[in-house]
Short mmCIF file of C-alpha atoms in Angstrom, two decimals:
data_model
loop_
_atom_site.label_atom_id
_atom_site.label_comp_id
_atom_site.label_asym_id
_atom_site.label_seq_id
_atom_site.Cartn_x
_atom_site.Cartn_y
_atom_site.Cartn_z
CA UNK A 51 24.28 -2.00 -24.95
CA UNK A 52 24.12 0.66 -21.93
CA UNK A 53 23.93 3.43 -23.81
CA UNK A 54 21.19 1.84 -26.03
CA UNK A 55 19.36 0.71 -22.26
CA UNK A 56 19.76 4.59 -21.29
CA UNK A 57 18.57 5.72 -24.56
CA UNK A 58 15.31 3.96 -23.95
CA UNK A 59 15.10 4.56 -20.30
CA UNK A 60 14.73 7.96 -21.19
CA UNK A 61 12.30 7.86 -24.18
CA UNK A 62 10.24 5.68 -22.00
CA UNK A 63 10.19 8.13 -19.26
CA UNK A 64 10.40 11.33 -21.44
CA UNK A 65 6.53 12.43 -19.54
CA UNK A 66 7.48 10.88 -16.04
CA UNK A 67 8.37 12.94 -13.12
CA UNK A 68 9.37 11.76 -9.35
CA UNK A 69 7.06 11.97 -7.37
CA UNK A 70 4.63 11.93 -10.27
CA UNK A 71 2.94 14.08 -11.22
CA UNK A 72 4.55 17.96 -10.60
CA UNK A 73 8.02 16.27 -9.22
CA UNK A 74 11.56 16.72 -10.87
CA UNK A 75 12.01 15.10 -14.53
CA UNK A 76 12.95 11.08 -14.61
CA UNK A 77 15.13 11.20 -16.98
CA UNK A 78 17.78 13.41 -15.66
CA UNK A 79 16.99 12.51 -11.84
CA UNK A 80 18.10 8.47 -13.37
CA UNK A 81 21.33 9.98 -15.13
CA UNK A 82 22.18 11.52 -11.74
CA UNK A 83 21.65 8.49 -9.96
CA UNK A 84 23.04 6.09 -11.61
CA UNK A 85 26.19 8.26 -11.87
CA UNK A 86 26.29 9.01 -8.91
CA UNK A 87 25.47 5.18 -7.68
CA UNK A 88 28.59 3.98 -9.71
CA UNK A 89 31.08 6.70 -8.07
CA UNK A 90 30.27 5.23 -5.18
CA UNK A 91 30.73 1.79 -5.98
CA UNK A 92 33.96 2.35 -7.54
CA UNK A 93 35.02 4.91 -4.48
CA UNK A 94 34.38 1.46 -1.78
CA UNK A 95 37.00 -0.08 -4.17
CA UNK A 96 34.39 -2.15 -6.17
CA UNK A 97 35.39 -3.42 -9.76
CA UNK A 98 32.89 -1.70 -12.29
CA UNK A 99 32.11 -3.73 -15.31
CA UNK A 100 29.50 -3.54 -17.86
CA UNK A 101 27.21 -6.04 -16.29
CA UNK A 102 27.56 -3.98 -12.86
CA UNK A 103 26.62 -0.84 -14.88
CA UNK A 104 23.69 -2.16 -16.10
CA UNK A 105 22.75 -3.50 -12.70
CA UNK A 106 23.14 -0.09 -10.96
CA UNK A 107 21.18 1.59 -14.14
CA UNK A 108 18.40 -1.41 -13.82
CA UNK A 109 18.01 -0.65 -10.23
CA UNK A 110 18.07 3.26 -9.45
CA UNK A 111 15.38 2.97 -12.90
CA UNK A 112 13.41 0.62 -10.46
CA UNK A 113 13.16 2.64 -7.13
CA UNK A 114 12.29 5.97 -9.23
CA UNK A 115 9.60 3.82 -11.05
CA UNK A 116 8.33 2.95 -7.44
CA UNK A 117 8.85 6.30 -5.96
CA UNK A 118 6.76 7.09 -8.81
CA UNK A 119 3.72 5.35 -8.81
CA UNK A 120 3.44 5.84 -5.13
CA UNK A 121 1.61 8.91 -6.23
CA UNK A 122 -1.12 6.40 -7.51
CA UNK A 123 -4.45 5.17 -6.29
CA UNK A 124 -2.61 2.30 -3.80
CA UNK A 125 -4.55 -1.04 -3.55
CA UNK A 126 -6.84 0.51 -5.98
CA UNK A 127 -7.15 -3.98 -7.39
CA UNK A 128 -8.47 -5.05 -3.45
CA UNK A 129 -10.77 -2.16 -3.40
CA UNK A 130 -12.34 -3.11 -6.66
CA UNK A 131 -11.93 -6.70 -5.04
CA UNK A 132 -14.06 -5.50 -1.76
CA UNK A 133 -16.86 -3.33 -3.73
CA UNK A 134 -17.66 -6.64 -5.43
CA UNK A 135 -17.96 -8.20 -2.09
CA UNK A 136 -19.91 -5.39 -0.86
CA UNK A 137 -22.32 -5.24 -3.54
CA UNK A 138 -22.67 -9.42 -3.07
CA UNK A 139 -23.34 -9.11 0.08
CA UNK A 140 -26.32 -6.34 -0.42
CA UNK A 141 -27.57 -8.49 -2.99
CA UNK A 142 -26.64 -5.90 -5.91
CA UNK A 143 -25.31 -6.79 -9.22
CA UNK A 144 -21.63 -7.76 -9.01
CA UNK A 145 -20.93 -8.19 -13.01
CA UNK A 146 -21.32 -6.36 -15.77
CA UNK A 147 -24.42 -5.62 -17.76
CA UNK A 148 -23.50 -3.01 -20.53
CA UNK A 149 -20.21 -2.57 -22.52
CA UNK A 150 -17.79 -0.51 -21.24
CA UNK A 151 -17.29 2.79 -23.58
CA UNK A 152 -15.38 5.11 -21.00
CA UNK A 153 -12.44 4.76 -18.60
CA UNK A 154 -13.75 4.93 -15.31
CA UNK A 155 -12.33 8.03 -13.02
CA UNK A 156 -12.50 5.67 -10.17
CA UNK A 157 -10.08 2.48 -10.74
CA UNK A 158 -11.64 0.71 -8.46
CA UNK A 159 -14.76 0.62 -10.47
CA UNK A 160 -13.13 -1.24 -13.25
CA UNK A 161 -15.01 -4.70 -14.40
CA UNK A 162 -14.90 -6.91 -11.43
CA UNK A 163 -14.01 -10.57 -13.43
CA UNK A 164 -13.43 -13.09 -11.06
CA UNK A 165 -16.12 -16.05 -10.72
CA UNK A 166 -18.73 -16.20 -8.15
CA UNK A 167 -16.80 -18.98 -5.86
CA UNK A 168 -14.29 -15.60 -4.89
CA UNK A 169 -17.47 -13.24 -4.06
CA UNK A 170 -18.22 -15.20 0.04
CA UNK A 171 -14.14 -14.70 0.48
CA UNK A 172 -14.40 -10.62 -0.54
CA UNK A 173 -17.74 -10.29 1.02
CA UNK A 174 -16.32 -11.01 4.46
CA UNK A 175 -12.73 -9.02 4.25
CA UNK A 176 -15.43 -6.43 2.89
CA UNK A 177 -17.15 -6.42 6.37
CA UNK A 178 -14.07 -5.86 8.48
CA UNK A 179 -12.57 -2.36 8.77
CA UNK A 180 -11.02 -1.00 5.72
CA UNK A 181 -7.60 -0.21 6.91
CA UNK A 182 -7.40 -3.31 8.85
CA UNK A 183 -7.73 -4.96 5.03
CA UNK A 184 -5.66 -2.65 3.54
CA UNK A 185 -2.55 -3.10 5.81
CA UNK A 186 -3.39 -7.17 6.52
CA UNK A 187 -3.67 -7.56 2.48
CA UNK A 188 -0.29 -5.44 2.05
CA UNK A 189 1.71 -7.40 4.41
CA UNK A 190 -0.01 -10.85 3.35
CA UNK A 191 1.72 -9.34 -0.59
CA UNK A 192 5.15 -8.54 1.05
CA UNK A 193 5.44 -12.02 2.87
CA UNK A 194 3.98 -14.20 -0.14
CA UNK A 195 6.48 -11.95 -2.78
CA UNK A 196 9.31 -12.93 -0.86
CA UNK A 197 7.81 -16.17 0.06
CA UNK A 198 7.68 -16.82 -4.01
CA UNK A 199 11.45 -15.29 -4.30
CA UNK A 200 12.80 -18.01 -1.95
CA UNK A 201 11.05 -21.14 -3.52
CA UNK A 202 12.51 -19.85 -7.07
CA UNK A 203 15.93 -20.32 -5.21
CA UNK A 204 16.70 -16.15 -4.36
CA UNK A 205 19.13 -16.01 -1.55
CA UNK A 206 17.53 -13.77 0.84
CA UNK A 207 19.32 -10.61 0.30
CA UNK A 208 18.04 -11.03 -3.97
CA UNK A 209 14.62 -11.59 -2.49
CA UNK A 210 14.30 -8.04 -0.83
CA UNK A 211 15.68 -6.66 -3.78
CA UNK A 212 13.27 -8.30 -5.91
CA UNK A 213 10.51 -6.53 -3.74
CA UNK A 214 11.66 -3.38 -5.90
CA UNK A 215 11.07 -4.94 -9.41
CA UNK A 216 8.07 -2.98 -10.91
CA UNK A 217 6.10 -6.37 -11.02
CA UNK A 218 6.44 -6.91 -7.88
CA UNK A 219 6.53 -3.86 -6.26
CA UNK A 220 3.27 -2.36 -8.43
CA UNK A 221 1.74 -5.66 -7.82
CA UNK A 222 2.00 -4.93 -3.80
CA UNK A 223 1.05 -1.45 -4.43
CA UNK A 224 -2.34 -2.05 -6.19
CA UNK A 225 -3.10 -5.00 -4.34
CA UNK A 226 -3.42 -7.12 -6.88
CA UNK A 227 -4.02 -10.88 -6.55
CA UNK A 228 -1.21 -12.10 -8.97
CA UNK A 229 1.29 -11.52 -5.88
CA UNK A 230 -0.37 -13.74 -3.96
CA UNK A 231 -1.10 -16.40 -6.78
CA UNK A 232 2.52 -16.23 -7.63
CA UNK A 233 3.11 -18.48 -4.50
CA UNK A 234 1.14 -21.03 -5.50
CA UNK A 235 3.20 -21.26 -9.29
CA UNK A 236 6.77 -21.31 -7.00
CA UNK A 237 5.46 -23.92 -5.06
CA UNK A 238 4.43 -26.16 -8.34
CA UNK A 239 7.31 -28.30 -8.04
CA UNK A 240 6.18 -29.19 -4.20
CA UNK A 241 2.86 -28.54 -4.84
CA UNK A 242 1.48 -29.10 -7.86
CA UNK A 243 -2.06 -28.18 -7.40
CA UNK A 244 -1.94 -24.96 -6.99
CA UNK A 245 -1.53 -24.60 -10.51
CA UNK A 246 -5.13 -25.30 -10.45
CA UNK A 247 -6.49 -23.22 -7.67
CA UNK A 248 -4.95 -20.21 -9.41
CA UNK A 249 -6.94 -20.03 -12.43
CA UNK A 250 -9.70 -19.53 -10.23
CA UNK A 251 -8.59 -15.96 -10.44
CA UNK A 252 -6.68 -15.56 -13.72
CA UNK A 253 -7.55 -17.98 -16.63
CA UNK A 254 -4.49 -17.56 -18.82
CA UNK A 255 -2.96 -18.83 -15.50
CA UNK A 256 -4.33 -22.12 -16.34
CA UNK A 257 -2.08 -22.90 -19.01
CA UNK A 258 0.53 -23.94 -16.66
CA UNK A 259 -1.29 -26.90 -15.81
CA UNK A 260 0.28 -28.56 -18.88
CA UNK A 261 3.45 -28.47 -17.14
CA UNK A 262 1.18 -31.36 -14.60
CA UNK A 263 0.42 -32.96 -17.50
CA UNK A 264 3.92 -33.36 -18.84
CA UNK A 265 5.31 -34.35 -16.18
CA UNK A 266 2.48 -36.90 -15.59
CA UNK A 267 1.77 -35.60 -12.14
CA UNK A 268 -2.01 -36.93 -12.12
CA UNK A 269 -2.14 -37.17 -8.32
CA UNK A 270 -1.62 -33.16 -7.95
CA UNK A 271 -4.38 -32.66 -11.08
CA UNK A 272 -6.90 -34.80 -9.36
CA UNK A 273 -6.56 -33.01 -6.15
CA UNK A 274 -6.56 -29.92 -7.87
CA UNK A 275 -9.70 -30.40 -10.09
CA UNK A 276 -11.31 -31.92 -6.43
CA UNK A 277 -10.19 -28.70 -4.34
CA UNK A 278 -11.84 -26.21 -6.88
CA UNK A 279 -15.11 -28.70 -7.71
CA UNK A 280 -15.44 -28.74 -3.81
CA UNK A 281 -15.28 -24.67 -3.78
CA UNK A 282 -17.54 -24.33 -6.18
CA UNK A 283 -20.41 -26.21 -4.96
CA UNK A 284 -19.71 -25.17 -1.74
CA UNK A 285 -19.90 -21.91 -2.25
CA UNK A 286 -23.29 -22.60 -4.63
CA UNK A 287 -26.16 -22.49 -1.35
CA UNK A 288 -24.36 -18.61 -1.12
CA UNK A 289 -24.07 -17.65 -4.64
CA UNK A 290 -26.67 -19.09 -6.68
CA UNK A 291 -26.82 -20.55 -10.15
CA UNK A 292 -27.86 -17.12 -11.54
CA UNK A 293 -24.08 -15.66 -9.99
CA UNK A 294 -22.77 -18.20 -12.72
CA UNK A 295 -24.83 -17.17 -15.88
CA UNK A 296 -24.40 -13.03 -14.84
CA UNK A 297 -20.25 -13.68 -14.28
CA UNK A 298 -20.40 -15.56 -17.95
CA UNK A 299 -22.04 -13.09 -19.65
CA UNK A 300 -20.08 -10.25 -17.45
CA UNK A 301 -17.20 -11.54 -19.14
CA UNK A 302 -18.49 -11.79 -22.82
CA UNK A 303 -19.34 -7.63 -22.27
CA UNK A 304 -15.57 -7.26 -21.30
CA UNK A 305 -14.24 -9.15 -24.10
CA UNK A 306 -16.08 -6.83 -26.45
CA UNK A 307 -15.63 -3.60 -24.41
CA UNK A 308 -11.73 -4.40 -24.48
CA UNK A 309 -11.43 -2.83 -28.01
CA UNK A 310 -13.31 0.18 -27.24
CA UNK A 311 -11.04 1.38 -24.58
CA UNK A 312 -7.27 -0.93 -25.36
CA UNK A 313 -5.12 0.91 -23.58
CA UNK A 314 -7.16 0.45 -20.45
CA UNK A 315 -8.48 -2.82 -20.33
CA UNK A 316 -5.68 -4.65 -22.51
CA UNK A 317 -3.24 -3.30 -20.85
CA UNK A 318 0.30 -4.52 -22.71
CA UNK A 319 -1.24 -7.64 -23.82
CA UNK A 320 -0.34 -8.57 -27.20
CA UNK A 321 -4.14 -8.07 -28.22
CA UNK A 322 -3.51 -4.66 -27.65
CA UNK A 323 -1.21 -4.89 -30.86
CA UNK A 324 -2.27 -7.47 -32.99
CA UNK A 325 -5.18 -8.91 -33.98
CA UNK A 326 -6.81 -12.25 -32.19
CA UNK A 327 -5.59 -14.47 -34.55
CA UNK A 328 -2.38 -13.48 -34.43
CA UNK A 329 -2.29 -13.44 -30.73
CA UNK A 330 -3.67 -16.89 -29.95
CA UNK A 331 -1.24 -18.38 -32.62
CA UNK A 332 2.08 -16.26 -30.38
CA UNK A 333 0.66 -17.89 -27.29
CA UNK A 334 0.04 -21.25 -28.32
CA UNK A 335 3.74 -21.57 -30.14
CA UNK A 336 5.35 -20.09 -26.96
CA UNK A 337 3.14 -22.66 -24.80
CA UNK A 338 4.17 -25.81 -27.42
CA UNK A 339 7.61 -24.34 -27.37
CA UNK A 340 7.65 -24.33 -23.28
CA UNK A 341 6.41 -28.08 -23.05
CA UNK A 342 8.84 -29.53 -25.07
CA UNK A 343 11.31 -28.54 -21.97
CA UNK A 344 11.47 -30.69 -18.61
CA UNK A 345 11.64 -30.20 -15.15
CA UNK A 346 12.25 -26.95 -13.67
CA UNK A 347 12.77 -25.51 -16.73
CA UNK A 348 9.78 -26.72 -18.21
CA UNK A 349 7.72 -24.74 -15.29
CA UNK A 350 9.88 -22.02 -15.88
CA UNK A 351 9.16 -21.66 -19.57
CA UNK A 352 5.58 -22.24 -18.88
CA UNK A 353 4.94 -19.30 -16.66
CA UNK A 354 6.27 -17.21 -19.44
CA UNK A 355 4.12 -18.63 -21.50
CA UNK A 356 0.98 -18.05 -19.38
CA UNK A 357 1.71 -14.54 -19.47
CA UNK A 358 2.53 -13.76 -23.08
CA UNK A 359 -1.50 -15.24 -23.39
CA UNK A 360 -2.85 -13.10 -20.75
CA UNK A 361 -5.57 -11.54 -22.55
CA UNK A 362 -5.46 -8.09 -20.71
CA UNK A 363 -1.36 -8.31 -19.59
CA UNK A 364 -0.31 -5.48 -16.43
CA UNK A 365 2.99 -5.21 -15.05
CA UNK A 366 1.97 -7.93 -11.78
CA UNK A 367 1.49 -10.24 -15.08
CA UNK A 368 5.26 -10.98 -15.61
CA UNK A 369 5.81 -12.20 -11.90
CA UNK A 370 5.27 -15.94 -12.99
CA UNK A 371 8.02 -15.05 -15.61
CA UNK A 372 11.12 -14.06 -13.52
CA UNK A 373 12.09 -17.98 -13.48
CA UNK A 374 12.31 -17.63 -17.42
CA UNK A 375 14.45 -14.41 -17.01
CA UNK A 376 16.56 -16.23 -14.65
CA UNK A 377 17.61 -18.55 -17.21
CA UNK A 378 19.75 -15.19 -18.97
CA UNK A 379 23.02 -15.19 -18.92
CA UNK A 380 24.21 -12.22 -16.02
CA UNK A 381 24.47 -9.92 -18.98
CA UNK A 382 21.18 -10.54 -20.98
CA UNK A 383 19.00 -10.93 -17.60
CA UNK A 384 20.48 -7.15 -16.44
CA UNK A 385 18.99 -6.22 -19.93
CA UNK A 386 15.94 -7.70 -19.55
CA UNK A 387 15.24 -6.43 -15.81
CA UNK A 388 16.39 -2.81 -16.81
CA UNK A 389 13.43 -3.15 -20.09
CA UNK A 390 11.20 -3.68 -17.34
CA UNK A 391 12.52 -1.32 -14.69
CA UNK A 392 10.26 1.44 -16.03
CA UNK A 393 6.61 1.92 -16.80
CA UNK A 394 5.53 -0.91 -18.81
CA UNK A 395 4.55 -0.74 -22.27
CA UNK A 396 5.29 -2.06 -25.64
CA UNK A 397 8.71 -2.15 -24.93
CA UNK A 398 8.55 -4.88 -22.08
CA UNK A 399 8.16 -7.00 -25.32
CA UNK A 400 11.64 -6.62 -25.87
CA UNK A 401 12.16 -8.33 -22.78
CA UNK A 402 9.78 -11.28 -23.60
CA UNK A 403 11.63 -11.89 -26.57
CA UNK A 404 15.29 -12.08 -25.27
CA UNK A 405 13.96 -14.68 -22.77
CA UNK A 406 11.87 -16.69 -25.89
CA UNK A 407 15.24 -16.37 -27.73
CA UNK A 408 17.29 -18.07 -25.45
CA UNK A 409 15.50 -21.03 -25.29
CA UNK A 410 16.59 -21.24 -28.84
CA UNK A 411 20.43 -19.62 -28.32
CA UNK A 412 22.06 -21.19 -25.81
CA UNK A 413 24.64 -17.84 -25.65
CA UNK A 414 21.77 -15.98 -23.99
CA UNK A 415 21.63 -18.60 -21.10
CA UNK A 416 23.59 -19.08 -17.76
CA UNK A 417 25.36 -21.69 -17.40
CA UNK A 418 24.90 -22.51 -13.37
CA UNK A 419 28.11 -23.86 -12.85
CA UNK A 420 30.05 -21.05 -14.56
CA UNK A 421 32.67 -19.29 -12.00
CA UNK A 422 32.95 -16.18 -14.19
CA UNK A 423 33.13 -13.12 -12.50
CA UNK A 424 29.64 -11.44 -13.77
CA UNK A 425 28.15 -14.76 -11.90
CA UNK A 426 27.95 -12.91 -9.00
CA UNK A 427 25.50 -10.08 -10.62
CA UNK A 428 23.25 -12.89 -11.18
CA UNK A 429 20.27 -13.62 -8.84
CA UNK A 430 20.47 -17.43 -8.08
CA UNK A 431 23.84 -19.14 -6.48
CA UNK A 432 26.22 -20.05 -8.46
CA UNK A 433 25.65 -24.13 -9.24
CA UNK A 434 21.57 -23.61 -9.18
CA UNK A 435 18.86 -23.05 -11.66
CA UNK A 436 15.58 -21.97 -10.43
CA UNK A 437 14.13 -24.18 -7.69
CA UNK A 438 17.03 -25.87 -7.27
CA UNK A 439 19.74 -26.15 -4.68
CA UNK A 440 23.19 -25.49 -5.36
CA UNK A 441 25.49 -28.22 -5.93
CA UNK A 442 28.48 -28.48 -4.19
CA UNK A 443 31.85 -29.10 -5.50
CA UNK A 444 33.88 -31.79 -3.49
CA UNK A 445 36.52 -29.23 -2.05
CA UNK A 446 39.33 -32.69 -2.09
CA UNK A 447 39.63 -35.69 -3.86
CA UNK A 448 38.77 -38.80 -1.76
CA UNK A 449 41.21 -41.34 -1.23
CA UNK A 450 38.97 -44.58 -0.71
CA UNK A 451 42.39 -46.64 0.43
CA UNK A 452 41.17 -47.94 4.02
CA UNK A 453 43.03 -47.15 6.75
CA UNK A 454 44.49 -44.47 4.99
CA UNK A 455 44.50 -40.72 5.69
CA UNK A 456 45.84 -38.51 2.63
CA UNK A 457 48.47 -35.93 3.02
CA UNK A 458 47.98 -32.68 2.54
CA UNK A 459 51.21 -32.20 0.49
CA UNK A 460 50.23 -34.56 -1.86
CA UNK A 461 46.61 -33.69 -2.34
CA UNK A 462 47.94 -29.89 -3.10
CA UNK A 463 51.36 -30.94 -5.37
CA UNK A 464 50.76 -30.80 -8.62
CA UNK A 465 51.78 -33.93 -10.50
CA UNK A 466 55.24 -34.41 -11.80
CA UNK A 467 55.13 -34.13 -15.29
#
C-alpha cells in the first residue's frame, strides 16, 4: 500500500516543482523527505510501522503541496469576493451577462455566484483598506479552521496539523468562504441552524439540512429559515428586486459556460467526468445512503455527501468531509489523507470512495474504543468519534459495600482459579 501511495504521489506530481513554478522537482524533493523524516523518527527511538510511514509520507506530501501553491495568486476567492462588492457599491453589474468561453488571466475575475443578500456585507469590507481585509480575512480563516477542528473533537496539537491539509490550508490561502462556513457545519450538533445560513453561500451545502430533518430538529430549521428570510428582506431596500432576477440568470450563464471551459469552472466535481444524469443519481444515493445513519455519524456522512454534489467541487470542498474520513480505520484514513495530500484531481475520488465504502465494510472503520497501537496515528482520542467526548474507562471496580474501603491487594490479585 506505500509503495502504491508513492507511486501515485509521484505521477500526480510528475509537472510540480517547489516553489512552483522554476523550483526543484516534487517528486524527488518528497522521496528525500520522507526518508529522511523516518530516519529521524526511528533515530529519537520511535517504533516505525506501516501506518507511521504513511503518516510521515501523507504529511511531508502536504507541506510541499503548501509550499507549493504559495507561489499562487493568495486570497485570489476574497478579491473576487470584494470586486463584487465594489462594483455593487458603484452601481455596476455584479453578475454575469454572457457565457463564459475563456479562462480569465485574472482569477479574481471569475463568475461572482453568491446571491444579492452577500453583496451590502462585501461592499463594506470592500471600502476598508485592502490589506487590512486581506490579513483580518486570513486570520478570521486560521481561527474558524481550527475553531471547526476542535468541535469535530481534534485535540489541539491534530488541529494545527490539520491547518496543513491541502483543504484547509488552500482554503486559507485563496480566501475562500468554505473555511469559514465549515464552522457553522461543526457546530450542527450545538447549532443546528447554521446548516441553513450556509447555503446562503454554497447551495450543494444545503443538503445537510436533511440531517435537521432526520433528526427532527424543527426548532433549529425554523430559526434557520427565519434568520435567512430576515436577511433577505433586509437587505432588499439595498439590493433591489432586479439584484435577484440578474443573480438568477447570472447563474443559468454559468451552468452553461461550465462545459465550455470544465477544467476551470468544474473543478473535480464529478460533472467534470460524467454526464448530469449520472451525477445527480451519485449524489442523491450517497445523500439517501448518509440519512439512513444517526447522530453524529449521520452529520458526518452528510457532509460527505454535500460535497460529492457540489456542482463545481475545489479542494476547500472536502473540509465538511474530514468527519467522514475520520470514521477510517488509522490505516485507511492515512490513505485517504495522503490521496489528498497533493494537488487535487481525479484521483481525490479514490479517497471519496474508501470513505463511501466503509459505511458499507465495517473493516475500513475505527473502532473508538480500540487500544491498538496504530490508535495513536489516528486524529480523534481514543474512546471518541467525531463530536464526541471520550469516554472514560473506570480505572477500579467499585465496591458498593457501605462502610467499606477495598484493598488494594485484592482489587490487583487475580482470582484464584
Amino acid at each position: 500500500m506505500t509503495v502504491a501511495l508513492g507511486c501515485y504521489i509521484v505521477f500526480a506530481t510528475i509537472d510540480w516543482s517547489v516553489p512552483w513554478p522554476g523550483g526543484l522537482r516534487f517528486g524527488p524533493l518528497w522521496a528525500a523527505g520522507t526518508a529522511a523524516a523516518i530516519a529521524a523518527w526511528a533515530v529519537a527511538g520511535r517504533r516505525v510501522t506501516a501506518v507511521s510511514t504513511l503518516a510521515i509520507a501523507a504529511v511531508v506530501a502536504m507541506l510541499l503541496t503548501d509550499a507549493s501553491y504559495l507561489a499562487s495568486d493568495t486570497q485570489r476567492d476574497l478579491h473576487l469576493y470584494l470586486r463584487a462588492g465594489e462594483r455593487f457599491a458603484a452601481g455596476d453589474a455584479v453578475y454575469l451577462d454572457r457565457l463564459v468561453t475563456e479562462r480569465p488571466d485574472d482569477p479574481s475575475t471569475y463568475p461572482f455566484l453568491y446571491p444579492p443578500v452577500t453583496l451590502p456585507m462585501f461592499a463594506v469590507l470592500a471600502a476598508l483598506p485592502s490589506w487590512v481585509v486581506d490579513v483580518a480575512w486570513a486570520a478570521g480563516s486560521i481561527a474558524a479552521a481550527l475553531a471547526a477542528m476542535r468541535l469535530f473533537g481534534l485535540p489541539w496539537s491534530w488541529a494545527f496539523l490539520m491547518l496543513a491539509w491541502p483543504p484547509v490550508f488552500q482554503g486559507i490561502e485563496v480566501g475562500n468562504v468554505a473555511v469559514l462556513l465549515a464552522v457553522l457545519f461543526a457546530a450542527a450538533p450545538r447549532w443546528g441552524a447554521g446548516l441553513l445560513v450556509a447555503p446562503v453561500f454554497k447551495v450543494h451545502s444545503g443538503l445537510a439540512v436533511a440531517w435537521l430533518v432526520r433528526e427532527r430538529r424543527w426548532r433549529q430549521v425554523a430559526l434557520g429559515v427565519v434568520l435567512v428570510g430576515g436577511a433577505c428582506l433586509a437587505s432588499l431596500p439595498l439590493t433591489g428586486a432586479d439584484r435577484w432576477a440578474e443573480w438568477w440568470h447570472g447563474l443559468a450563464l454559468f451552468g452553461a459556460s461550465a462545459p465550455l471551459l470544465p477544467a476551470s469552472l468544474y473543478g473535480f466535481g464529478l460533472l467534470a467526468f460524467v454526464p448530469a444524469w449520472a451525477a445527480a443519481a451519485l449524489a442523491g444515493a450517497a445523500l439517501l445512503a448518509a440519512i439512513l445513519a444517526a447522530g453524529h455519524i449521520g452529520l458526518a456522512r452528510v457532509g460527505l455527501a454535500s460535497a460529492i454534489a457540489s456542482p463545481s467541487l475545489y479542494s476547500h470542498g472536502l473540509i465538511v468531509a474530514l468527519p467522514a474520513f475520520l470514521e477510517l480505520a488509522p490505516r485507511w484514513l492515512w490513505v485517504a489523507l495522503a490521496i489528498t495530500a497533493v494537488s487535487p484531481g481525479i484521483g481525490w475520488w479514490a479517497a471519496i470512495a474508501l470513505a463511501l465504502a466503509a459505511w458499507f465494510i465495517p473493516g475500513l472503520r475505527r473502532v473508538p474504543e480500540a487500544r491498538t497501537g496504530d490508535e495513536g496515528w489516528h486524529p480523534l482520542p481514543p474512546g471518541a468519534a467525531a463530536w464526541e467526548v471520550p469516554r472514560e474507562r473506570p480505572a477500579v471496580p467499585a465496591d458498593r459495600s457501605p462502610g467499606r474501603v477495598p484493598r488494594r491487594d485484592r482489587l490487583d490479585r487475580p482470582a484464584a482459579g
